[in-house]
Tab-separated table of C-alpha atoms and ligand atoms in Angstrom:
chain	number	residue	atom	x	y	z
A	1	MET	CA	0.000	0.000	0.000
A	2	TYR	CA	1.269	3.457	-0.918
A	3	ASN	CA	0.371	6.741	0.725
A	4	SER	CA	-1.181	9.794	-0.939
A	5	LYS	CA	-0.959	13.528	-0.362
A	6	ILE	CA	-1.984	16.815	-1.914
A	7	THR	CA	1.068	18.253	-3.679
A	8	GLY	CA	-0.470	21.153	-5.609
A	9	LEU	CA	-3.494	23.437	-5.325
A	10	GLY	CA	-4.978	26.101	-7.589
A	11	TYR	CA	-8.169	28.022	-8.196
A	12	TYR	CA	-9.736	30.344	-10.714
A	13	VAL	CA	-12.769	32.597	-10.452
A	14	PRO	CA	-14.154	34.873	-13.174
A	15	ASP	CA	-13.386	38.634	-12.821
A	16	ASN	CA	-17.033	39.668	-12.932
A	17	VAL	CA	-18.213	40.531	-9.390
A	18	VAL	CA	-21.978	40.465	-8.788
A	19	THR	CA	-22.991	42.148	-5.530
A	20	ASN	CA	-26.205	41.636	-3.598
A	21	ASP	CA	-27.266	45.108	-4.752
A	22	ASP	CA	-26.756	43.998	-8.368
A	23	LEU	CA	-29.138	41.084	-7.710
A	24	SER	CA	-31.747	43.365	-6.177
A	25	LYS	CA	-31.975	45.076	-9.591
A	26	MET	CA	-32.930	41.728	-11.180
A	27	MET	CA	-35.333	40.382	-8.560
A	28	ASP	CA	-37.110	41.186	-5.321
A	29	THR	CA	-34.267	40.657	-2.870
A	30	ASN	CA	-31.935	42.810	-0.813
A	31	ASP	CA	-28.442	42.896	0.649
A	32	ALA	CA	-29.667	42.626	4.249
A	33	TRP	CA	-31.679	39.421	3.622
A	34	ILE	CA	-28.862	37.732	1.700
A	35	GLN	CA	-26.154	38.618	4.230
A	36	GLU	CA	-28.270	37.730	7.241
A	37	ARG	CA	-29.496	34.362	5.890
A	38	THR	CA	-26.359	33.232	4.017
A	39	GLY	CA	-23.357	35.452	4.846
A	40	ILE	CA	-22.839	36.167	1.137
A	41	LYS	CA	-21.800	39.699	0.107
A	42	GLU	CA	-20.898	39.020	-3.519
A	43	ARG	CA	-20.210	36.219	-5.966
A	44	ARG	CA	-18.519	35.828	-9.369
A	45	TRP	CA	-20.671	35.198	-12.418
A	46	ILE	CA	-19.178	34.536	-15.843
A	47	LYS	CA	-19.822	37.535	-18.075
A	48	GLU	CA	-21.780	36.940	-21.253
A	49	GLY	CA	-19.387	36.428	-24.150
A	50	SER	CA	-16.562	35.146	-21.908
A	51	GLU	CA	-14.696	32.018	-22.995
A	52	ASP	CA	-15.114	30.579	-19.483
A	53	THR	CA	-17.095	27.391	-18.908
A	54	SER	CA	-16.779	24.742	-16.199
A	55	ALA	CA	-14.130	22.909	-18.230
A	56	VAL	CA	-12.229	26.089	-19.184
A	57	MET	CA	-12.183	27.372	-15.589
A	58	GLY	CA	-11.230	23.888	-14.385
A	59	ALA	CA	-8.291	23.849	-16.800
A	60	LYS	CA	-7.131	27.262	-15.554
A	61	ALA	CA	-7.198	26.092	-11.925
A	62	ALA	CA	-5.547	22.785	-12.861
A	63	ARG	CA	-2.590	24.442	-14.618
A	64	ILE	CA	-1.778	26.309	-11.395
A	65	ALA	CA	-2.127	23.163	-9.260
A	66	ILE	CA	0.089	21.094	-11.590
A	67	GLU	CA	2.796	23.764	-11.652
A	68	ARG	CA	2.713	24.128	-7.855
A	69	ALA	CA	3.104	20.361	-7.542
A	70	GLY	CA	6.341	20.765	-9.497
A	71	LEU	CA	4.914	18.660	-12.310
A	72	THR	CA	3.952	19.049	-15.952
A	73	SER	CA	0.911	17.734	-17.818
A	74	GLU	CA	3.072	14.755	-18.855
A	75	ASP	CA	3.069	13.555	-15.237
A	76	ILE	CA	-0.728	13.433	-14.758
A	77	GLU	CA	-1.936	9.845	-15.006
A	78	PHE	CA	-5.664	10.211	-14.272
A	79	VAL	CA	-8.298	12.939	-14.028
A	80	VAL	CA	-11.347	13.169	-11.767
A	81	PHE	CA	-13.644	16.091	-12.566
A	82	ALA	CA	-16.529	17.035	-10.275
A	83	THR	CA	-19.299	19.316	-11.527
A	84	LEU	CA	-23.076	19.620	-11.686
A	85	SER	CA	-22.805	22.147	-14.513
A	86	PRO	CA	-20.876	20.359	-17.268
A	87	ASP	CA	-20.288	22.009	-20.648
A	88	TYR	CA	-22.197	19.183	-22.355
A	89	TYR	CA	-24.937	16.852	-21.171
A	90	PHE	CA	-22.351	14.289	-22.264
A	91	PRO	CA	-19.406	13.698	-22.521
A	92	GLY	CA	-18.205	14.972	-19.166
A	93	CYS	CA	-15.690	17.725	-18.439
A	94	GLY	CA	-12.916	15.234	-17.584
A	95	VAL	CA	-12.241	14.472	-21.236
A	96	GLN	CA	-12.261	18.182	-22.062
A	97	ILE	CA	-9.554	18.759	-19.479
A	98	GLN	CA	-7.511	15.928	-20.929
A	99	GLU	CA	-7.552	17.766	-24.263
A	100	MET	CA	-7.227	21.342	-22.928
A	101	LEU	CA	-4.211	20.505	-20.771
A	102	GLY	CA	-2.602	18.333	-23.440
A	103	LEU	CA	-2.502	15.325	-21.125
A	104	LYS	CA	-1.560	11.902	-22.428
A	105	THR	CA	-4.582	9.735	-23.253
A	106	VAL	CA	-5.127	9.122	-19.555
A	107	GLY	CA	-8.386	8.013	-17.971
A	108	ALA	CA	-10.852	10.812	-17.205
A	109	LEU	CA	-13.754	10.326	-14.852
A	110	ASP	CA	-16.626	12.692	-14.075
A	111	VAL	CA	-18.164	12.760	-10.604
A	112	ARG	CA	-21.827	13.760	-10.219
A	113	ASN	CA	-22.110	14.459	-6.516
A	114	GLN	CA	-22.842	18.181	-6.471
A	115	CYS	CA	-21.768	19.913	-3.247
A	116	SER	CA	-19.969	16.763	-2.087
A	117	GLY	CA	-18.346	16.397	-5.524
A	118	PHE	CA	-14.867	17.504	-4.515
A	119	ILE	CA	-14.871	15.194	-1.474
A	120	TYR	CA	-15.990	12.254	-3.634
A	121	ALA	CA	-13.401	13.134	-6.297
A	122	LEU	CA	-10.598	13.383	-3.724
A	123	SER	CA	-11.641	10.023	-2.354
A	124	VAL	CA	-11.407	8.386	-5.789
A	125	ALA	CA	-7.994	9.944	-6.416
A	126	ASP	CA	-6.778	8.900	-2.966
A	127	LYS	CA	-7.727	5.258	-3.585
A	128	PHE	CA	-6.121	5.151	-7.044
A	129	VAL	CA	-2.865	6.511	-5.615
A	130	LYS	CA	-2.927	4.287	-2.505
A	131	THR	CA	-3.444	1.121	-4.554
A	132	GLY	CA	-0.378	2.041	-6.593
A	133	ASP	CA	-2.251	2.406	-9.892
A	134	TYR	CA	-1.204	6.038	-10.401
A	135	LYS	CA	1.467	8.375	-9.041
A	136	ASN	CA	-0.240	11.685	-9.823
A	137	VAL	CA	-3.995	12.231	-10.143
A	138	LEU	CA	-5.579	15.568	-11.038
A	139	VAL	CA	-8.791	16.425	-9.178
A	140	VAL	CA	-10.905	19.338	-10.382
A	141	GLY	CA	-14.140	20.877	-9.100
A	142	ALA	CA	-15.751	23.556	-11.269
A	143	GLU	CA	-19.158	25.156	-11.657
A	144	PHE	CA	-20.757	27.503	-14.163
A	145	HIS	CA	-23.956	28.084	-12.182
A	146	SER	CA	-24.893	31.507	-13.455
A	147	GLY	CA	-25.846	30.256	-16.914
A	148	GLY	CA	-28.586	28.047	-15.479
A	149	LEU	CA	-30.190	30.098	-12.701
A	150	ASP	CA	-33.663	31.650	-12.648
A	151	LYS	CA	-32.786	35.349	-12.387
A	152	THR	CA	-36.337	36.435	-11.594
A	153	THR	CA	-38.006	36.769	-8.183
A	154	ARG	CA	-39.345	33.222	-8.615
A	155	GLY	CA	-35.785	31.857	-8.302
A	156	ARG	CA	-34.498	34.143	-5.539
A	157	GLY	CA	-34.333	31.452	-2.836
A	158	VAL	CA	-31.678	29.636	-4.888
A	159	THR	CA	-30.168	32.130	-7.311
A	160	VAL	CA	-28.699	34.544	-4.755
A	161	ILE	CA	-26.650	31.710	-3.225
A	162	PHE	CA	-24.693	30.326	-6.163
A	163	GLY	CA	-21.467	31.525	-7.783
A	164	ASP	CA	-19.095	30.405	-10.542
A	165	GLY	CA	-15.517	29.200	-10.105
A	166	ALA	CA	-13.076	26.304	-10.124
A	167	GLY	CA	-10.505	24.675	-7.890
A	168	ALA	CA	-7.998	21.895	-8.463
A	169	ALA	CA	-5.636	19.632	-6.548
A	170	VAL	CA	-2.911	17.195	-7.529
A	171	ILE	CA	-2.880	14.021	-5.434
A	172	SER	CA	0.485	12.293	-5.510
A	173	ARG	CA	2.132	9.160	-4.188
A	174	THR	CA	4.351	9.742	-1.164
A	175	GLU	CA	6.763	7.454	0.655
A	176	ASP	CA	6.063	9.293	3.926
A	177	ASN	CA	3.504	7.251	5.835
A	178	THR	CA	3.065	9.784	8.614
A	179	LYS	CA	1.414	12.475	6.466
A	180	GLY	CA	-1.120	12.841	3.690
A	181	ILE	CA	-4.752	11.849	3.239
A	182	LEU	CA	-5.598	9.816	6.339
A	183	SER	CA	-9.180	8.855	5.491
A	184	THR	CA	-12.238	9.571	3.379
A	185	HIS	CA	-15.837	8.790	4.337
A	186	LEU	CA	-18.735	9.041	1.888
A	187	HIS	CA	-22.525	8.736	2.299
A	188	SER	CA	-25.771	9.141	0.391
A	189	GLU	CA	-29.519	9.113	1.004
A	190	GLY	CA	-31.351	9.129	-2.310
A	191	LYS	CA	-34.849	9.374	-0.874
A	192	HIS	CA	-34.222	13.122	-0.676
A	193	ALA	CA	-33.083	13.435	-4.312
A	194	GLU	CA	-35.861	15.866	-5.218
A	195	GLU	CA	-35.266	18.230	-2.296
A	196	LEU	CA	-32.346	19.810	-4.181
A	197	THR	CA	-32.428	19.119	-7.900
A	198	VAL	CA	-32.613	20.208	-11.505
A	199	LEU	CA	-35.263	18.018	-13.152
A	200	ALA	CA	-34.792	18.766	-16.835
A	201	PRO	CA	-33.656	18.066	-19.401
A	202	SER	CA	-33.593	14.437	-18.382
A	203	ILE	CA	-34.713	11.149	-19.812
A	204	ARG	CA	-38.006	11.612	-17.926
A	205	HIS	CA	-38.471	15.159	-19.168
A	206	TRP	CA	-36.723	15.136	-22.492
A	207	VAL	CA	-36.103	17.825	-25.087
A	208	PRO	CA	-38.899	17.038	-27.619
A	209	GLU	CA	-41.462	17.072	-24.812
A	210	ILE	CA	-40.142	20.392	-23.500
A	211	MET	CA	-40.063	21.910	-26.998
A	212	GLU	CA	-43.570	20.729	-27.778
A	213	ALA	CA	-44.941	22.191	-24.553
A	214	ASN	CA	-42.910	25.399	-25.108
A	215	ASP	CA	-43.973	26.432	-21.625
A	216	LYS	CA	-42.036	29.496	-20.451
A	217	ASN	CA	-43.317	28.865	-16.925
A	218	ASP	CA	-41.811	25.373	-16.800
A	219	GLU	CA	-39.591	25.573	-13.718
A	220	SER	CA	-37.970	22.193	-14.220
A	221	TYR	CA	-34.920	23.639	-16.004
A	222	PHE	CA	-33.963	25.629	-12.935
A	223	PRO	CA	-32.495	24.363	-9.670
A	224	TYR	CA	-35.062	23.681	-6.960
A	225	MET	CA	-34.075	23.604	-3.290
A	226	ASN	CA	-36.172	22.988	-0.205
A	227	GLY	CA	-33.765	25.275	1.702
A	228	THR	CA	-34.914	24.767	5.278
A	229	PHE	CA	-35.118	20.973	4.860
A	230	VAL	CA	-31.629	20.853	3.319
A	231	PHE	CA	-30.268	23.105	6.063
A	232	LYS	CA	-31.609	20.863	8.852
A	233	HIS	CA	-30.087	17.736	7.312
A	234	ALA	CA	-26.796	19.485	6.523
A	235	VAL	CA	-25.991	20.467	10.106
A	236	VAL	CA	-26.615	16.908	11.364
A	237	ARG	CA	-24.703	15.132	8.589
A	238	PHE	CA	-21.706	17.494	8.775
A	239	ILE	CA	-21.177	16.634	12.434
A	240	GLU	CA	-21.784	12.905	11.892
A	241	VAL	CA	-19.329	12.484	9.040
A	242	ILE	CA	-16.610	14.609	10.637
A	243	SER	CA	-16.917	12.566	13.853
A	244	GLU	CA	-16.755	9.366	11.798
A	245	GLY	CA	-13.518	10.542	10.150
A	246	LEU	CA	-11.935	11.688	13.407
A	247	GLN	CA	-12.812	8.440	15.187
A	248	ALA	CA	-11.358	6.340	12.371
A	249	ASN	CA	-8.030	8.081	12.997
A	250	ASN	CA	-8.200	8.107	16.804
A	251	LEU	CA	-8.502	11.880	16.729
A	252	SER	CA	-10.896	14.272	18.441
A	253	ALA	CA	-12.222	17.714	17.485
A	254	GLU	CA	-9.502	19.233	19.668
A	255	ASP	CA	-6.901	17.888	17.237
A	256	ILE	CA	-8.315	19.870	14.302
A	257	ASN	CA	-6.014	22.684	13.176
A	258	MET	CA	-8.026	23.726	10.138
A	259	PHE	CA	-11.620	22.917	9.170
A	260	ILE	CA	-12.659	23.736	5.619
A	261	PRO	CA	-16.392	23.200	5.155
A	262	HIS	CA	-18.190	23.232	1.833
A	263	GLN	CA	-19.351	26.829	1.512
A	264	ALA	CA	-23.142	26.343	1.452
A	265	ASN	CA	-24.222	28.909	4.012
A	266	LEU	CA	-22.170	30.787	6.617
A	267	ARG	CA	-24.760	29.843	9.252
A	268	ILE	CA	-24.164	26.139	8.559
A	269	SER	CA	-20.382	26.584	8.882
A	270	GLN	CA	-20.786	28.563	12.113
A	271	PHE	CA	-23.156	25.957	13.570
A	272	VAL	CA	-20.646	23.180	12.881
A	273	GLN	CA	-17.760	25.308	14.183
A	274	LYS	CA	-19.624	25.851	17.455
A	275	LYS	CA	-20.457	22.153	17.850
A	276	LEU	CA	-16.813	21.225	17.283
A	277	ARG	CA	-15.708	24.072	19.588
A	278	LEU	CA	-13.296	25.446	17.028
A	279	SER	CA	-11.918	28.984	17.222
A	280	ASP	CA	-12.349	31.407	14.307
A	281	ASP	CA	-8.781	30.838	13.121
A	282	GLU	CA	-9.393	27.066	12.943
A	283	VAL	CA	-12.093	27.454	10.264
A	284	TYR	CA	-11.773	28.925	6.785
A	285	ASN	CA	-14.814	30.512	5.116
A	286	ASN	CA	-14.924	32.530	1.907
A	287	ILE	CA	-18.628	32.289	1.026
A	288	MET	CA	-18.792	36.075	1.585
A	289	LYS	CA	-16.759	36.620	-1.605
A	290	TYR	CA	-17.799	33.750	-3.853
A	291	GLY	CA	-21.195	32.413	-2.728
A	292	ASN	CA	-21.723	28.670	-3.015
A	293	THR	CA	-19.568	27.281	-5.833
A	294	THR	CA	-20.688	23.675	-5.159
A	295	ALA	CA	-18.002	21.194	-6.339
A	296	ALA	CA	-15.425	23.997	-6.484
A	297	SER	CA	-16.003	25.484	-3.041
A	298	ILE	CA	-13.728	23.324	-0.874
A	299	ALA	CA	-10.963	23.404	-3.486
A	300	ILE	CA	-11.063	27.203	-3.710
A	301	ALA	CA	-11.196	27.606	0.077
A	302	LEU	CA	-8.381	25.098	0.688
A	303	THR	CA	-6.204	26.822	-1.909
A	304	GLU	CA	-6.817	30.255	-0.368
A	305	ALA	CA	-6.165	28.986	3.154
A	306	TRP	CA	-2.926	27.362	1.977
A	307	GLU	CA	-1.850	30.506	0.085
A	308	GLN	CA	-2.401	32.545	3.261
A	309	GLY	CA	-0.204	30.190	5.288
A	310	LYS	CA	-3.168	28.924	7.302
A	311	VAL	CA	-2.495	25.280	6.449
A	312	LYS	CA	0.844	24.303	7.902
A	313	ASP	CA	3.126	21.303	7.972
A	314	ASN	CA	1.766	18.514	10.200
A	315	ASP	CA	-1.640	20.232	10.694
A	316	ILE	CA	-4.785	18.115	10.939
A	317	VAL	CA	-6.996	19.478	8.165
A	318	VAL	CA	-10.641	18.437	7.943
A	319	LEU	CA	-12.709	18.866	4.770
A	320	ALA	CA	-16.455	18.133	4.803
A	321	ALA	CA	-19.466	18.663	2.579
A	322	PHE	CA	-23.189	18.024	2.342
A	323	GLY	CA	-25.542	18.593	-0.568
A	324	SER	CA	-27.858	17.407	-3.295
A	325	GLY	CA	-28.502	13.685	-3.396
A	326	PHE	CA	-28.409	13.890	-0.493
A	327	THR	CA	-24.693	13.124	-0.403
A	328	TRP	CA	-22.135	13.995	2.231
A	329	GLY	CA	-18.572	13.145	3.154
A	330	SER	CA	-15.364	14.071	4.947
A	331	VAL	CA	-11.643	13.911	4.292
A	332	ILE	CA	-9.074	13.980	7.107
A	333	ILE	CA	-5.558	15.040	6.177
A	334	ARG	CA	-2.309	15.366	8.079
A	335	TRP	CA	-0.639	18.133	6.049
B	401	UT7	O1	-24.845	23.586	-0.985
B	401	UT7	C1	-25.799	22.580	-1.040
B	401	UT7	C2	-26.576	22.507	0.175
B	401	UT7	N1	-27.335	23.694	0.373
B	401	UT7	C3	-27.541	24.139	1.573
B	401	UT7	O2	-27.026	23.588	2.512
B	401	UT7	C4	-28.449	25.323	1.734
B	401	UT7	C5	-29.338	25.129	2.920
B	401	UT7	N2	-30.370	26.142	3.081
B	401	UT7	C6	-30.116	27.457	3.253
B	401	UT7	O3	-28.986	27.900	3.177
B	401	UT7	C7	-31.280	28.353	3.622
B	401	UT7	O4	-32.428	27.575	3.863
B	401	UT7	C8	-31.596	29.415	2.535
B	401	UT7	C9	-30.500	30.483	2.510
B	401	UT7	C10	-31.719	28.772	1.179
B	401	UT7	C11	-32.897	30.123	2.861
B	401	UT7	O5	-32.849	30.670	4.143
B	401	UT7	P1	-34.054	30.427	5.178
B	401	UT7	O6	-33.686	31.154	6.393
B	401	UT7	O7	-34.272	28.944	5.277
B	401	UT7	O8	-35.269	31.157	4.455
B	401	UT7	P2	-36.651	30.568	3.914
B	401	UT7	O9	-36.419	29.748	2.707
B	401	UT7	O10	-37.387	29.955	5.068
B	401	UT7	O11	-37.391	31.890	3.484
B	401	UT7	C12	-37.765	32.885	4.444
B	401	UT7	C13	-38.455	34.006	3.695
B	401	UT7	C14	-39.568	33.561	2.776
B	401	UT7	O12	-40.598	34.526	2.848
B	401	UT7	P3	-41.905	34.276	3.773
B	401	UT7	O13	-42.528	33.012	3.245
B	401	UT7	O14	-41.393	34.129	5.167
B	401	UT7	O15	-42.720	35.510	3.533
B	401	UT7	C15	-38.957	33.619	1.415
B	401	UT7	O16	-39.887	33.828	0.379
B	401	UT7	O17	-37.527	34.729	2.865
B	401	UT7	C16	-38.035	34.809	1.541
B	401	UT7	N3	-36.906	34.769	0.606
B	401	UT7	C17	-36.217	35.864	0.232
B	401	UT7	N4	-36.366	37.169	0.533
B	401	UT7	C18	-35.483	38.034	-0.006
B	401	UT7	C19	-36.354	33.691	0.019
B	401	UT7	N5	-35.312	34.061	-0.741
B	401	UT7	C20	-35.208	35.410	-0.618
B	401	UT7	C21	-34.332	36.351	-1.174
B	401	UT7	N6	-34.505	37.651	-0.833
B	401	UT7	N7	-33.316	36.018	-1.973
């Protein structure tokens, strides 16, 4: 058995800043409501006419991560790409990255686990490296939400939350058995699939049917979220899956040096922080600047925390996410 660790991190967000006041010009919302309920002050939305897509942003983040790992595209042996907003219905963004980065004809896998996507993707990469199959795996999380949101008052409960962006990590084989990814734990509960979903287009609600109905009021193209229901499940599952990870490594919450939660809602992060009795400098949040970037959020936050020197050698770093599916998971790392 080999060991695995994160050797490079990178992120990319579009330049275009959309403030809460900008949103209040599109729909019936306001800065006070958004900040109070979510903590979000602004987010990045890809500007119309930009070349950016989930795959393009993912490639930009990945180039930084590969360079910081001291590697070149030649060294990447496998790609795992997490997104709920792929450029095409199929094929997935993984193959686009293979082409955009000029990788060898390596395997490219897409992960469809929404807010938990980066955790699931890291877990896959970790296992491939630990089994000895690959030395360097590229993991990308990227989302182009703004193209698919309902920017009218009807969609305000969802639209104000989501932002665009990408993050990437290189997972590499290491001989050092004392550090690296210690564990990953993944869960799902599909009975709640329709509490946070985009229903169409899908095989059940397919394009000819939609075109024939030509119903401008059809909401099934837009994300639906039963916010309060999701919130209540999120706070429980976050704690459960973090405890599961800590226990598996004979650690306790007191051992955590840095907790990086999926950036779904600042109130969720603060609830979990309080339960784990972590101080403000033991948690990294950036939802204020970027909103919820789903599969990209942990990767962007981890990269920023690392860039700011907040993730240090030998630190116990905990990553955790909960979201659509429902799916949830945690990753425990000794940095
Ligand atoms: O990342 C994946 C997982 N996602 C999550 O974990 C998100 C979990 N849920 C949440 O973050 C919160 O539930 C939301 C931020 C989505 C909503 O916050 P809330 O405190 O649960 O509000 P609510 O949905 O109960 O809505 C309260 C009120 C409603 O009005 P009434 O019925 O009380 O008159 C909404 O219509 O706020 C209204 N509202 C808004 N008002 C202004 C909903 N969205 C907005 C808005 N601006 N954008």
